[in-house]
mmCIF file of C-alpha atoms in Angstrom:
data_model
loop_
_atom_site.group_PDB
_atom_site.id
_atom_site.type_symbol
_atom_site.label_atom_id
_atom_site.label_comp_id
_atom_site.label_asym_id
_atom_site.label_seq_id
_atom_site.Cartn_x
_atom_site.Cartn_y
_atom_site.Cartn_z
ATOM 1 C CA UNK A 1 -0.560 191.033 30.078
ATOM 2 C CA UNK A 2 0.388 189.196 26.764
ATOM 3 C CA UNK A 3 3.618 187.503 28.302
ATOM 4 C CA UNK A 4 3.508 186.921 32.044
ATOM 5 C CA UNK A 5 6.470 187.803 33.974
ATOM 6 C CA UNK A 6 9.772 186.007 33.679
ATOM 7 C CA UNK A 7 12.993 185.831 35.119
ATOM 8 C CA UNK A 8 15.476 186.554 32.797
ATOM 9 C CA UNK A 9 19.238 186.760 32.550
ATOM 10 C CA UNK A 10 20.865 190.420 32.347
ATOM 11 C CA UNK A 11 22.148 189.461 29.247
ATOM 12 C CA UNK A 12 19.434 187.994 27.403
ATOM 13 C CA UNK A 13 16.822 191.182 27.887
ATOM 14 C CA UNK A 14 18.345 193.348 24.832
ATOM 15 C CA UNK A 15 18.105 189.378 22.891
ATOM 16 C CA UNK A 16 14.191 189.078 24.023
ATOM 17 C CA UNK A 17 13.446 193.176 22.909
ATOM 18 C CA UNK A 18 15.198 192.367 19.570
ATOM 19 C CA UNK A 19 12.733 189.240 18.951
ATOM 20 C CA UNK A 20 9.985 191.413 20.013
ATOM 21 C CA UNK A 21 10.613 194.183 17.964
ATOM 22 C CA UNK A 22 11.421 192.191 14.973
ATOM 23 C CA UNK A 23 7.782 190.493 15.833
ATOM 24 C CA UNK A 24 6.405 194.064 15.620
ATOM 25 C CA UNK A 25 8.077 194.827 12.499
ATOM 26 C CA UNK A 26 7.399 192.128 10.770
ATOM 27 C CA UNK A 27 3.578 191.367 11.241
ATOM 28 C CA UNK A 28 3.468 195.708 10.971
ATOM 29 C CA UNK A 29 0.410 195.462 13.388
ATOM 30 C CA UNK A 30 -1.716 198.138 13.505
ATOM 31 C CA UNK A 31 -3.676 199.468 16.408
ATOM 32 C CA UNK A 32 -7.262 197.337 16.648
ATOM 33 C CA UNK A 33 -10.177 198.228 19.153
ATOM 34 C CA UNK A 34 -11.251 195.557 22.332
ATOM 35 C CA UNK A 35 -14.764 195.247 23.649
ATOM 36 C CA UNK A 36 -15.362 193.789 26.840
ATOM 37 C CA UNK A 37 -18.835 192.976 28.393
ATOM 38 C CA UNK A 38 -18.888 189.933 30.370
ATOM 39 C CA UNK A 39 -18.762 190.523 34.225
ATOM 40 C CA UNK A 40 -17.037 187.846 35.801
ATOM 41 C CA UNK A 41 -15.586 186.568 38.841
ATOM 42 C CA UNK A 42 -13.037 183.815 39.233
ATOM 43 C CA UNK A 43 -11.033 182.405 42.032
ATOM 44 C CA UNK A 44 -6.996 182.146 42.346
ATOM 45 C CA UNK A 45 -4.570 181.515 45.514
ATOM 46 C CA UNK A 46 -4.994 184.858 46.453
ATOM 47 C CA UNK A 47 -8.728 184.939 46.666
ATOM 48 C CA UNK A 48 -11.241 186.128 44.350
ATOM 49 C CA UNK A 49 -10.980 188.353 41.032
ATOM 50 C CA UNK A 50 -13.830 190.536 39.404
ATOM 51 C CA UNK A 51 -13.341 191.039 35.940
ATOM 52 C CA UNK A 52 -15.044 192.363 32.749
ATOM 53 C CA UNK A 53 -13.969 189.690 29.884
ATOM 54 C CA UNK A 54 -13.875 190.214 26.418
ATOM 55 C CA UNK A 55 -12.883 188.319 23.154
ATOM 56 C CA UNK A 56 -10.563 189.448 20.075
ATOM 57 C CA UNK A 57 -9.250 187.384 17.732
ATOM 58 C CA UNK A 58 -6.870 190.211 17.197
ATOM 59 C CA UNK A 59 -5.723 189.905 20.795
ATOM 60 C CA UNK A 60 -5.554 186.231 20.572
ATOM 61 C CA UNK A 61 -3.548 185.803 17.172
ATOM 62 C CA UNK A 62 -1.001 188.338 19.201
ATOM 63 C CA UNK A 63 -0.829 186.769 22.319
ATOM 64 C CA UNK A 64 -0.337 183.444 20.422
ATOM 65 C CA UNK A 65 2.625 185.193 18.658
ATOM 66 C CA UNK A 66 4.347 187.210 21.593
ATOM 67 C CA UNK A 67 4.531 184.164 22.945
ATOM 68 C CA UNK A 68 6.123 181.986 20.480
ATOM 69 C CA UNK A 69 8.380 184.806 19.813
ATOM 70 C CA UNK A 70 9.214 184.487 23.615
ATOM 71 C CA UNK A 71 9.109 180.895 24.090
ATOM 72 C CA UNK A 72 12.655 180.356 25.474
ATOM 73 C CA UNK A 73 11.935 182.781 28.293
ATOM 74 C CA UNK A 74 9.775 180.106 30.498
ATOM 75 C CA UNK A 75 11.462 180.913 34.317
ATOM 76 C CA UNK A 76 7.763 182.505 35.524
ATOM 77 C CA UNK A 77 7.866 184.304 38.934
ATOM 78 C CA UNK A 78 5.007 182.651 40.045
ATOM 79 C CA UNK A 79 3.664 179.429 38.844
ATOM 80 C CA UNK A 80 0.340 180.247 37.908
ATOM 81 C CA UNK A 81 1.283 182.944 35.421
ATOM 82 C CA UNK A 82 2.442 180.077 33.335
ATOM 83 C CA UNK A 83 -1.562 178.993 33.654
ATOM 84 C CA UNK A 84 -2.441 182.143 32.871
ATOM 85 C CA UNK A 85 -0.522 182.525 29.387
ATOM 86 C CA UNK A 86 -1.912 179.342 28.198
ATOM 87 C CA UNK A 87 -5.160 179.467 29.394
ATOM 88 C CA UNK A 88 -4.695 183.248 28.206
ATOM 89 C CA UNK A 89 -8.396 185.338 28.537
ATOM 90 C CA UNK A 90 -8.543 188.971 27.815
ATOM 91 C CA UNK A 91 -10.177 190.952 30.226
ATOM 92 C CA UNK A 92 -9.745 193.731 32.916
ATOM 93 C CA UNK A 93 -9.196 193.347 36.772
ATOM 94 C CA UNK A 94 -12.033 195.520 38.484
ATOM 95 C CA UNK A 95 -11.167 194.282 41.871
ATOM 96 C CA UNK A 96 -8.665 191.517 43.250
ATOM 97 C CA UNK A 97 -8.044 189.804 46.120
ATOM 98 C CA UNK A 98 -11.570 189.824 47.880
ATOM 99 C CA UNK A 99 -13.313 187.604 49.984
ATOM 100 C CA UNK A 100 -16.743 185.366 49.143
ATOM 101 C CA UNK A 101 -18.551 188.028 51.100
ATOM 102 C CA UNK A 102 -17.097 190.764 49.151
ATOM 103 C CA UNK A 103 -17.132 189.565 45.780
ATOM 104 C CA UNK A 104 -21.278 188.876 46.141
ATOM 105 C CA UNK A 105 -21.622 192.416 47.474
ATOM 106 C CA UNK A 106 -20.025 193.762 44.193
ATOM 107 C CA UNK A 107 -21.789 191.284 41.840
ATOM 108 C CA UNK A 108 -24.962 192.511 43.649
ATOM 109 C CA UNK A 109 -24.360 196.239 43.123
ATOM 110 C CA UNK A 110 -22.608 196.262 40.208
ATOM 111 C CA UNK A 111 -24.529 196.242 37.018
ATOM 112 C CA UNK A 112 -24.035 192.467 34.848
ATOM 113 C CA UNK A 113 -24.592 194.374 31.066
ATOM 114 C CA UNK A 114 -21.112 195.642 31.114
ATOM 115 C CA UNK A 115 -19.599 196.983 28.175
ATOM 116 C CA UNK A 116 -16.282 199.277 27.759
ATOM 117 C CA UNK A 117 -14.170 199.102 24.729
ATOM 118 C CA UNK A 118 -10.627 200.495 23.811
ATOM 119 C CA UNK A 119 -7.826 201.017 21.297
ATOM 120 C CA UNK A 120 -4.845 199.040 21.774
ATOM 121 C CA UNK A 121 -1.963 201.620 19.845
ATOM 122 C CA UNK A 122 0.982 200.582 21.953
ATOM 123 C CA UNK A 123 2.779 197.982 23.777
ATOM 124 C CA UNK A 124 5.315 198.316 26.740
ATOM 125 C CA UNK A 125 8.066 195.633 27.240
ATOM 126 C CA UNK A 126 8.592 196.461 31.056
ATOM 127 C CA UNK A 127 11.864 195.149 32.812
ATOM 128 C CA UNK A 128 12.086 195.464 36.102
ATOM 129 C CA UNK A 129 15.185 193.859 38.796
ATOM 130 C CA UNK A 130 11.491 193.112 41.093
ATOM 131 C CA UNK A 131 8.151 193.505 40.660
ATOM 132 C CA UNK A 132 6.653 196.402 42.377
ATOM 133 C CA UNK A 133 4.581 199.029 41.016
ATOM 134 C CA UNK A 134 7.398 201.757 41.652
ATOM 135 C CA UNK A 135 9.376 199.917 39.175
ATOM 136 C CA UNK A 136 6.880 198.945 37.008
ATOM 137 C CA UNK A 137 5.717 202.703 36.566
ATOM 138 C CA UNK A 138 9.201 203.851 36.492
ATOM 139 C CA UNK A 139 9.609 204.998 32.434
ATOM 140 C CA UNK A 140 13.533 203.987 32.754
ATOM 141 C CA UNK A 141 12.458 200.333 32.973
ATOM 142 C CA UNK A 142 9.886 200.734 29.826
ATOM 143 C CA UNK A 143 10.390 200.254 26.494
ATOM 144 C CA UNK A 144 7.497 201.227 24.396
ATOM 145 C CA UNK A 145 6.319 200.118 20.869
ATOM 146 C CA UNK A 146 3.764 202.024 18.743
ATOM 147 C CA UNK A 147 1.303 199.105 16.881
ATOM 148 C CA UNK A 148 2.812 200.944 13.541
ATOM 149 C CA UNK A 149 6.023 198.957 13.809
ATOM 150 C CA UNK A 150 7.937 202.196 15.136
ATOM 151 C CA UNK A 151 9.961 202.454 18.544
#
């Protein structure tokens, strides 16, 4: 997630996909490749998080960007995604939501020398009325950009 989610007025979403887009077109970003081998776990209200973290300056120059672009849209649903995009660290979820019991049962079993790397080639602008995964997955609610500055 390189912009956590926001409330935003009805008539301001075409307004925030124009700044976006005009972000894509204008840096022309191409696709770049994320590595990821640090097996971590963190806490958060909802209990604990396993993750596999990774660095990219790539990543982190965009993120930094997407959310300058975005700056005006600040109304975050909860507020710790506001934490999140400033304290922003790319990773993947493994697991979330788990107890201290679980979360040692996992780090036990599951190897520490992770590594799993991908190409980032597209970006989806998702806007949803509420966030659930049946809207989230629904392609109506999607708008997505190829890293080649094409829609």
């Amino acid at each position: 997630t390189l912009k956590q989610p926001c409330n935003i007025e009805d008539d301001k979403v075409e307004e925030a996909k124009a700044k976006f887009e005009e972000l894509l077109h204008a840096k022309n970003y191409s696709p770049f490749t994320l590595k990821f081998d640090e097996l971590v776990s963190d806490k958060s209200p909802s209990g604990n998080c396993i993750m596999i973290n990774g660095s990219d300056s790539n990543l982190n120059n965009f993120h930094t960007e997407i959310v300058k672009t975005l700056s005006e849209y600040k109304d975050y649903l909860k507020p710790m995604y506001e934490q999140f995009e400033e304290n922003f660290q790319p990773h993947i979820t493994i697991a979330r939501e788990l107890d201290d019991n679980s979360v040692a049962e996992v780090l036990r079993e599951v190897p520490s020398d992770y590594y799993c790397e991908g190409v980032i080639q597209e970006l989806v602008f998702l806007v949803v009325s509420e966030k659930n995964v049946e809207q989230a997955n629904d392609p109506r609610n999607q708008t997505i950009y190829q890293l080649n500055g094409e829609r």
